[in-house]
PDB file of C-alpha atoms in Angstrom:
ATOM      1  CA  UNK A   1     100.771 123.360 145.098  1.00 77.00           C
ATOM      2  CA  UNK A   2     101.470 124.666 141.750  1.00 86.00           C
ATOM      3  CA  UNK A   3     100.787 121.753 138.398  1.00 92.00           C
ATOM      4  CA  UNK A   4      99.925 120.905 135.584  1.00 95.00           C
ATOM      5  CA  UNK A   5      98.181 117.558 134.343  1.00 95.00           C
ATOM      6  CA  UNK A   6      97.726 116.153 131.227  1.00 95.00           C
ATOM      7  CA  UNK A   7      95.218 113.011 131.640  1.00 87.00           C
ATOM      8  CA  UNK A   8      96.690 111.725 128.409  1.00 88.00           C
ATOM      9  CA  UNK A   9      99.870 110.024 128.348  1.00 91.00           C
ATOM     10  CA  UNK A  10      99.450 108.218 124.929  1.00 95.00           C
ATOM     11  CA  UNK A  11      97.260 108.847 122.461  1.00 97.00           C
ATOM     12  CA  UNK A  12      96.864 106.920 118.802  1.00 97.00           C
ATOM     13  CA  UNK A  13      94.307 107.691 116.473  1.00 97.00           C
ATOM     14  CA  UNK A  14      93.927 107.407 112.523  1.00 97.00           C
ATOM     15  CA  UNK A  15      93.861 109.790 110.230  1.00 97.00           C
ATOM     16  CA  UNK A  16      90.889 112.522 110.332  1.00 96.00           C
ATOM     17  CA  UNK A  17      90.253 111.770 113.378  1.00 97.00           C
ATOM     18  CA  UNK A  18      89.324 114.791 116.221  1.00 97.00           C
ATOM     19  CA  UNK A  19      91.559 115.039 118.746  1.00 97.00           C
ATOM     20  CA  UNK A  20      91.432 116.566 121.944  1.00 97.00           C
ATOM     21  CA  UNK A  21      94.105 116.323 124.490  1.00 97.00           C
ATOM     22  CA  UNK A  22      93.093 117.735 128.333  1.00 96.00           C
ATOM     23  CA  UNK A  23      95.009 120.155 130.424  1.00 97.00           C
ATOM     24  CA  UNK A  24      94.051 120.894 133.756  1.00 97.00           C
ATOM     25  CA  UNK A  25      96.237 123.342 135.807  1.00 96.00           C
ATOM     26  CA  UNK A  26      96.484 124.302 139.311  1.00 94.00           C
ATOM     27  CA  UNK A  27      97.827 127.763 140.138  1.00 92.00           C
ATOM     28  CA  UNK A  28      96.821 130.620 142.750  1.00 87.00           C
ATOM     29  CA  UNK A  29      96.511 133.726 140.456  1.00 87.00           C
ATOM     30  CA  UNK A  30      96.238 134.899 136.742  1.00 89.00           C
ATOM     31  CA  UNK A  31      97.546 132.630 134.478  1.00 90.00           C
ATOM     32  CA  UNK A  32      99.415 132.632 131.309  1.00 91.00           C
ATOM     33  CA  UNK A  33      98.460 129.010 129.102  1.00 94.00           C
ATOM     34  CA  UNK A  34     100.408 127.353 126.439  1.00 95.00           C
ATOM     35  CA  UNK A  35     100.666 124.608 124.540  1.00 96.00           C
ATOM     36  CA  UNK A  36     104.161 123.136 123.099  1.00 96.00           C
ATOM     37  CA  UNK A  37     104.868 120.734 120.662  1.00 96.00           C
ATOM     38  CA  UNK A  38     107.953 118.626 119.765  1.00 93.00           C
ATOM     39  CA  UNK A  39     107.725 117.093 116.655  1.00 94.00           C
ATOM     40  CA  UNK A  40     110.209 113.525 116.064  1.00 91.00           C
ATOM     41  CA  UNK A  41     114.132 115.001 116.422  1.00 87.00           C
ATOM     42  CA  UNK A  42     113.085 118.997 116.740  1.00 90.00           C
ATOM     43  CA  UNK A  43     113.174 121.561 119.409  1.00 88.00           C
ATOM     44  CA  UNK A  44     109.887 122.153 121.317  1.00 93.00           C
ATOM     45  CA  UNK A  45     107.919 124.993 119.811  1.00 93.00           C
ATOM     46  CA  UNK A  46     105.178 126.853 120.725  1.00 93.00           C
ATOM     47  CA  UNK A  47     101.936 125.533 119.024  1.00 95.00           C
ATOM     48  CA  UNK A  48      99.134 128.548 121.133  1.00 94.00           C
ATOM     49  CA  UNK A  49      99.037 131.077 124.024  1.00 93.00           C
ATOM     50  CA  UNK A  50      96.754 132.035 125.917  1.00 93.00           C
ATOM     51  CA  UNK A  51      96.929 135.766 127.969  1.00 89.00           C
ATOM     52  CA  UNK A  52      93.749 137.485 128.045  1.00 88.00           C
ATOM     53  CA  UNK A  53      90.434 138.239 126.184  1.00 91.00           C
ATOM     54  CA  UNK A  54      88.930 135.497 124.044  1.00 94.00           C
ATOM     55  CA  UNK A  55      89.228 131.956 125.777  1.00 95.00           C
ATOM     56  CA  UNK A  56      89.080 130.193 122.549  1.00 96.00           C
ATOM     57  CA  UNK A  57      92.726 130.733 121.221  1.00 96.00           C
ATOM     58  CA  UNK A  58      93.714 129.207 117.774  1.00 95.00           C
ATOM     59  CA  UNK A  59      96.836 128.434 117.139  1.00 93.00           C
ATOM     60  CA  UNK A  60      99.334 127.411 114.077  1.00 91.00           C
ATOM     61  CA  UNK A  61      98.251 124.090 111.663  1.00 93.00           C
ATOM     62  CA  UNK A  62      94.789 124.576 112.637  1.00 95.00           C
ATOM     63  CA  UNK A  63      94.928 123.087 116.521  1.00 97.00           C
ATOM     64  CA  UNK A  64      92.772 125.554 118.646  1.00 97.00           C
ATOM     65  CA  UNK A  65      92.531 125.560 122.674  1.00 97.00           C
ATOM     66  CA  UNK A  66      89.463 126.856 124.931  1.00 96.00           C
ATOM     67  CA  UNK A  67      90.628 128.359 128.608  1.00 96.00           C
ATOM     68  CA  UNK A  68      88.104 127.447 131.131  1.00 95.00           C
ATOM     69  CA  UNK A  69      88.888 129.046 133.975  1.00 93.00           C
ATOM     70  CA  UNK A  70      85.752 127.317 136.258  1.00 94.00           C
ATOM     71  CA  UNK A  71      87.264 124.212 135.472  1.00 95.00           C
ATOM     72  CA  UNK A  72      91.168 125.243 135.476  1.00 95.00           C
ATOM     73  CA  UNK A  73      91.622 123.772 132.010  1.00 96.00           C
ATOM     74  CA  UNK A  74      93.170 124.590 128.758  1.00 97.00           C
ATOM     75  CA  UNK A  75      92.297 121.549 126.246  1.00 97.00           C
ATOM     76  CA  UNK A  76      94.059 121.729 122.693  1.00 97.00           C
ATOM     77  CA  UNK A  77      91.744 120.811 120.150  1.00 97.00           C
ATOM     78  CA  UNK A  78      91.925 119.570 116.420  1.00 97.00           C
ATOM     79  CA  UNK A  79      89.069 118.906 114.340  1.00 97.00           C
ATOM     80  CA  UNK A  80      90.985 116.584 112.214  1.00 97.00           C
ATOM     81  CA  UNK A  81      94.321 115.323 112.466  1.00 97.00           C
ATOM     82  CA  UNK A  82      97.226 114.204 109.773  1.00 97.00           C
ATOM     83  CA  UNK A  83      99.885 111.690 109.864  1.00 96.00           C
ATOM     84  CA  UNK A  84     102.186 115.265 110.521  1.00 96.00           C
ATOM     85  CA  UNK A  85     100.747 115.781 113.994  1.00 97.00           C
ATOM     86  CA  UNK A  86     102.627 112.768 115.283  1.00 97.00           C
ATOM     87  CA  UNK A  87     104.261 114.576 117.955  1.00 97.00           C
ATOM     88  CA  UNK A  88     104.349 115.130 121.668  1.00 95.00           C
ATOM     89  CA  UNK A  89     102.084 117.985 122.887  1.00 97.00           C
ATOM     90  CA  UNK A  90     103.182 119.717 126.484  1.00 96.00           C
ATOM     91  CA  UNK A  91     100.945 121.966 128.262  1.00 96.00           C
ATOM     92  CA  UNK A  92     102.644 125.188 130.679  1.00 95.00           C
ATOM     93  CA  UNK A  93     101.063 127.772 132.928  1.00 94.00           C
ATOM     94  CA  UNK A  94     103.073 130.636 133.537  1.00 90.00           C
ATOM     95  CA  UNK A  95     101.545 133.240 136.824  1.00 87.00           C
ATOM     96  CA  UNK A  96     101.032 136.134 135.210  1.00 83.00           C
ATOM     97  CA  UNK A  97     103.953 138.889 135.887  1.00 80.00           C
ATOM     98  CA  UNK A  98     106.274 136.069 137.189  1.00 84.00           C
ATOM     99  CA  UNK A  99     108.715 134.390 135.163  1.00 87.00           C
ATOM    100  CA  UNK A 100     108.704 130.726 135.977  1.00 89.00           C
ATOM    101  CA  UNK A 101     106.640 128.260 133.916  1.00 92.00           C
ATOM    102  CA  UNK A 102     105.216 124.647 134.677  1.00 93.00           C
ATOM    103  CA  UNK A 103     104.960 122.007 132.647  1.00 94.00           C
ATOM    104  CA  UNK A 104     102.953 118.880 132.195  1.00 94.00           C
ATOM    105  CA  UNK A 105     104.402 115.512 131.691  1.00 92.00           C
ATOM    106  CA  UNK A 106     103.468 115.340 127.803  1.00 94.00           C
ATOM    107  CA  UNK A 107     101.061 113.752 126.133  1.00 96.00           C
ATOM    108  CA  UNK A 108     102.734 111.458 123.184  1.00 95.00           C
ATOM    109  CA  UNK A 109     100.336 111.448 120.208  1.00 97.00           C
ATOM    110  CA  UNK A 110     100.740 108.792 117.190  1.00 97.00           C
ATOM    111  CA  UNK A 111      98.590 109.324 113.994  1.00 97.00           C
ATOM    112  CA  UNK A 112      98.334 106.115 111.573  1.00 96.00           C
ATOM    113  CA  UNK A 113      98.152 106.904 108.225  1.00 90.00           C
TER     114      UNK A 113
ATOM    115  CA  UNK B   1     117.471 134.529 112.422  1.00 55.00           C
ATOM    116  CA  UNK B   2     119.233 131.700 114.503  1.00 81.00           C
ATOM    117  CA  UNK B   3     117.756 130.284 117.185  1.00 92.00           C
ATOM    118  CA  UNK B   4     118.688 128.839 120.489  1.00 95.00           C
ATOM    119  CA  UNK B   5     121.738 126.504 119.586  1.00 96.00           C
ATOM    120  CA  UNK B   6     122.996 124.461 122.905  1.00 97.00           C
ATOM    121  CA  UNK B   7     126.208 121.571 122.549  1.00 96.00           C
ATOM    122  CA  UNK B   8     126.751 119.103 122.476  1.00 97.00           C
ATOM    123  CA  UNK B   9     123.952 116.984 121.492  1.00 95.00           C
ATOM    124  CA  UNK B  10     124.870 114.187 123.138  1.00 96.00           C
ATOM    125  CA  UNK B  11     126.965 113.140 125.793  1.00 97.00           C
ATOM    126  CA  UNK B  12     127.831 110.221 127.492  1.00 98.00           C
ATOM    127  CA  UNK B  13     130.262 110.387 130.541  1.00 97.00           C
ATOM    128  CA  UNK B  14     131.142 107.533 133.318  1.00 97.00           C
ATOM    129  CA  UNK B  15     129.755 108.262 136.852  1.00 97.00           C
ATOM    130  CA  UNK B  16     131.993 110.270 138.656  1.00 97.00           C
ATOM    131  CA  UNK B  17     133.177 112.633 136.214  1.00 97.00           C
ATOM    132  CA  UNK B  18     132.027 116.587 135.828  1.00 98.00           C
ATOM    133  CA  UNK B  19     130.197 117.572 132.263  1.00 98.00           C
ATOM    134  CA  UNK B  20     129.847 120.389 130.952  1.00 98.00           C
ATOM    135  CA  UNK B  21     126.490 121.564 128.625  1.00 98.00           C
ATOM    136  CA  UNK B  22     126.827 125.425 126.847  1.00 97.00           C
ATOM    137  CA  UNK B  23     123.222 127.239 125.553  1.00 97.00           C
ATOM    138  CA  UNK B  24     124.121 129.831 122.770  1.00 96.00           C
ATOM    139  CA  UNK B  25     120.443 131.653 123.787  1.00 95.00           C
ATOM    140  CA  UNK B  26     118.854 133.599 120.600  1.00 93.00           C
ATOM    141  CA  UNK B  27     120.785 137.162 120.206  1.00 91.00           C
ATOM    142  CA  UNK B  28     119.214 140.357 121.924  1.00 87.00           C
ATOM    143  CA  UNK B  29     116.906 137.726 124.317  1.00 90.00           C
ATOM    144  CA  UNK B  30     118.038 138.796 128.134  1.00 90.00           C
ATOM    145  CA  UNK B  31     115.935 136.261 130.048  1.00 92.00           C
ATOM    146  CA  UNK B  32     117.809 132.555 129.837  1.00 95.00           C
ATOM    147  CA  UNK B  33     116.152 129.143 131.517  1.00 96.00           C
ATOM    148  CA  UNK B  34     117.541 125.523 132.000  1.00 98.00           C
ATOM    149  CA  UNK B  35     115.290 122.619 132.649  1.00 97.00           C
ATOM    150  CA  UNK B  36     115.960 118.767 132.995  1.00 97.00           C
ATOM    151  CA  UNK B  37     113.741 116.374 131.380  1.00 93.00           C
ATOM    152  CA  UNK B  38     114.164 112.925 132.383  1.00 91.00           C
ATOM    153  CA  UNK B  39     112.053 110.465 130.194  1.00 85.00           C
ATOM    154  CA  UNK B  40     108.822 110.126 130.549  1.00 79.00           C
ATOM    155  CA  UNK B  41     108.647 113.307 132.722  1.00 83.00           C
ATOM    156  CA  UNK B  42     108.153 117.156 132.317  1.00 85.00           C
ATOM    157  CA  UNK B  43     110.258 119.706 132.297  1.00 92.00           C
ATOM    158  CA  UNK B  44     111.950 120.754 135.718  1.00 93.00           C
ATOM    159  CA  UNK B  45     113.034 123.985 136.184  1.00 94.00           C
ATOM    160  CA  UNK B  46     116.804 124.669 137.022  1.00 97.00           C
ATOM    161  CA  UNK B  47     117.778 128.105 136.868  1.00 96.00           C
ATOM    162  CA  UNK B  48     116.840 131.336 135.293  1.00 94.00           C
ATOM    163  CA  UNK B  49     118.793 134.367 134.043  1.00 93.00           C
ATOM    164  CA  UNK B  50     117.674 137.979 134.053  1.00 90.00           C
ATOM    165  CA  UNK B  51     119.832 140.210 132.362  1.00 84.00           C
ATOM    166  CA  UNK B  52     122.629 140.854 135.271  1.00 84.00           C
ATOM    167  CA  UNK B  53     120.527 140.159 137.446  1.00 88.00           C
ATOM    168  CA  UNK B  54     121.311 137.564 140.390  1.00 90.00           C
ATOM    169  CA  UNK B  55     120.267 134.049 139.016  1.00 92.00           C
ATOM    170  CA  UNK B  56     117.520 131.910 140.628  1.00 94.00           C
ATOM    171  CA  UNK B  57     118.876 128.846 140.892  1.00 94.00           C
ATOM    172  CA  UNK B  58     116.308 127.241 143.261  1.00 93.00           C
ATOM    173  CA  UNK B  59     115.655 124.606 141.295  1.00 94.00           C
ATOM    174  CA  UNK B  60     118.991 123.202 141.224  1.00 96.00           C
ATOM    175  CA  UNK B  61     118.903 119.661 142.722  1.00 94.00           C
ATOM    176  CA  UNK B  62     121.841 119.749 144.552  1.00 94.00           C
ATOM    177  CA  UNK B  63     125.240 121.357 144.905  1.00 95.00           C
ATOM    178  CA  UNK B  64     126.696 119.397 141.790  1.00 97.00           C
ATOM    179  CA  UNK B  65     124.769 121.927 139.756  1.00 97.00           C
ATOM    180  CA  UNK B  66     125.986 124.841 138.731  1.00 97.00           C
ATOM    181  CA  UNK B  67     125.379 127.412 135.892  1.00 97.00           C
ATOM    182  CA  UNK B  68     126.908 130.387 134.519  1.00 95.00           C
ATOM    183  CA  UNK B  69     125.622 133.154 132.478  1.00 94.00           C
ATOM    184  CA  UNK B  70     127.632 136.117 131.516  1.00 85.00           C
ATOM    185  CA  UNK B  71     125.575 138.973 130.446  1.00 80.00           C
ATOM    186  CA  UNK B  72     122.973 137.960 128.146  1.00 81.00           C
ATOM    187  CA  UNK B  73     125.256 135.526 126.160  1.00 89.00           C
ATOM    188  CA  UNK B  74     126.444 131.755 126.320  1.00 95.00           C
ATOM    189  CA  UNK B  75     125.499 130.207 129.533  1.00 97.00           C
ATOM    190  CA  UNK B  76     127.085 126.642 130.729  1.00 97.00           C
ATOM    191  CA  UNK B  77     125.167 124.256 132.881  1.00 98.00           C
ATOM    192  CA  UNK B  78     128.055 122.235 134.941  1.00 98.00           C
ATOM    193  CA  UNK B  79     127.709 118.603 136.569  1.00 98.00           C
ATOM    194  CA  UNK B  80     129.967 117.150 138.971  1.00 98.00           C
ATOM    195  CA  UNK B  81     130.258 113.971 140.163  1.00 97.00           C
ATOM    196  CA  UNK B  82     127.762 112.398 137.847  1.00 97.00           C
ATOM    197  CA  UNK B  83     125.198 110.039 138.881  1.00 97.00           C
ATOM    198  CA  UNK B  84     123.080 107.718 137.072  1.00 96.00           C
ATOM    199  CA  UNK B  85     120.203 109.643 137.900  1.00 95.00           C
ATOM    200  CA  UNK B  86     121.949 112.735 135.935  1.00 97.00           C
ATOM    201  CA  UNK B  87     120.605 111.170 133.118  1.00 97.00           C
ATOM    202  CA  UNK B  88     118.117 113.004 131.381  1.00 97.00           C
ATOM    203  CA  UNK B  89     117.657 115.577 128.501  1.00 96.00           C
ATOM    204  CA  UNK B  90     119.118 119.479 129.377  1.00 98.00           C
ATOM    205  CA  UNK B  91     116.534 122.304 127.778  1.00 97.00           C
ATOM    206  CA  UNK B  92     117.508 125.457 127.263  1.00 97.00           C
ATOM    207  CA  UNK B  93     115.120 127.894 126.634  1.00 96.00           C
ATOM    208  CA  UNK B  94     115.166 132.133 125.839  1.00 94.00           C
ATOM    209  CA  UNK B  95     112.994 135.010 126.196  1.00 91.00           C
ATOM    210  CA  UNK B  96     112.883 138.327 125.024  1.00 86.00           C
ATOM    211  CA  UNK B  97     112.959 140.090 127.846  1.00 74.00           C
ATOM    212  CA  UNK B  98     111.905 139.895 131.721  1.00 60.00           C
ATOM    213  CA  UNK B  99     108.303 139.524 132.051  1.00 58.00           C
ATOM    214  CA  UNK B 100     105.860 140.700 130.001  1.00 58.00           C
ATOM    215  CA  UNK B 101     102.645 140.185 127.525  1.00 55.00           C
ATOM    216  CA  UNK B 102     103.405 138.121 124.518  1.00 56.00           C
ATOM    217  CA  UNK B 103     106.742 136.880 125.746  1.00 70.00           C
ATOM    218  CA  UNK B 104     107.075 133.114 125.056  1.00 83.00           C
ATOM    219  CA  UNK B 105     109.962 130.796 125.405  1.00 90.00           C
ATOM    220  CA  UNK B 106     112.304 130.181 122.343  1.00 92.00           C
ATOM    221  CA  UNK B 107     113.724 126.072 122.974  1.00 95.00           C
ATOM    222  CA  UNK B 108     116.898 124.766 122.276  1.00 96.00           C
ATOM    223  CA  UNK B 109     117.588 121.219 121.030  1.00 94.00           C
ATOM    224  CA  UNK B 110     118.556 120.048 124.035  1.00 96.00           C
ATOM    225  CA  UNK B 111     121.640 118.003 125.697  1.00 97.00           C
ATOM    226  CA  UNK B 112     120.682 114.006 126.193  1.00 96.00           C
ATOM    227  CA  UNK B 113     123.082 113.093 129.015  1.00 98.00           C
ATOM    228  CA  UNK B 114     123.610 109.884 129.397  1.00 97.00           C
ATOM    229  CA  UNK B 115     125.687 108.617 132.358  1.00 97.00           C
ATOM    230  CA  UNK B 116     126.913 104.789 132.301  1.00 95.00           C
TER     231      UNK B 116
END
């Protein structure tokens, strides 16, 4: 069956902190990988992508993500967070040349001043 | 430009009665999903629009959903008979065009339903 899992449910850390929140997918064919974010009372937006070439893909406010495909996982990475990151982070796979997308179940991060 | 714009924001209807949720999707964008997000969940797939293409609705929970789409406009997500378990936050999300490198979703806000 087709998912997405995201170990992490909640997350709190303090300021500087690294953060890395796991996504592991499960999917018969090429994927497509991204990660969302939906900062407090906005729309989900797209944070990174993943399609081809590289595995490490960076993304916008310095988060990065590595695609592993041995290990069918797309981890977003940050070397050091802010208070501004409090947010919840959604990982999708997407088969390549179809249209639908899966989602996981969020991960809510929480970063204390 | 604008983005995806999608009404109301919240709604709160008594079981039983039908609602209706509209998705203005981002101009010139032909490809058109809904999903449901109930808390503490992910997002579900509903339907998706192609152009004129013939919907897929297979992820439509049951025959109280509905959703229409004309052209590559406004498309309306309709619930009848609501049940408790309608309750839950209605995505609507647009892309460019059908499949394709570099094509991510644009999200709306979102609906919160709430059904008493």
């Amino acid at each position: 069956a087709q998912s997405v899992s995201q170990h992490n449910h909640h997350v709190i850390l303090s300021e500087a902190a690294s953060l890395e929140l796991g996504c592991n997918y499960s999917y018969g064919g090429t994927v497509n990988l991204f990660w969302y974010v939906q900062y407090p009372g906005q729309h989900l937006q797209l944070l990174l992508k993943y399609f081809s070439g590289d595995p490490l893909v960076k993304g916008i406010k310095g988060f990065e993500a590595e695609f592993i495909k041995s290990k069918f996982s797309f981890n977003l990475r940050k070397p050091s967070v802010q208070w501004s990151d409090t947010a919840e982070y959604f990982c999708a796979v997407n088969g390549q040349g179809t249209y639908k997308y899966i989602f996981g179940t969020g991960t809510r991060l929480k970063v204390l001043a | 430009g604008a983005g995806v714009s999608q009404s109301p924001s919240n709604k709160v209807t008594e079981k039983g009665k039908d609602v209706e949720l509209r998705c203005d999707p981002i101009s010139g964008h032909t490809a058109l999903y809904w999903y449901r997000q109930r808390l503490g969940q992910g997002l579900e797939f509903l339907i998706y629009f192609q152009g004129n293409s013939a919907p897929d609705k297979s992820g439509l929970p049951s025959d109280r959903f509905s959703a229409e789409r004309t052209g590559e406009s406004v498309s309306t997500l309709t619930i009848q008979r609501t049940q408790q378990e309608d309750s839950a936050v209605y995505l609507c999300a647009s892309r460019k065009s059908r499949v394709g490198l570099y094509n991510e979703q644009f999200f709306g806000p979102g609906t919160r339903l709430t059904v008493l």
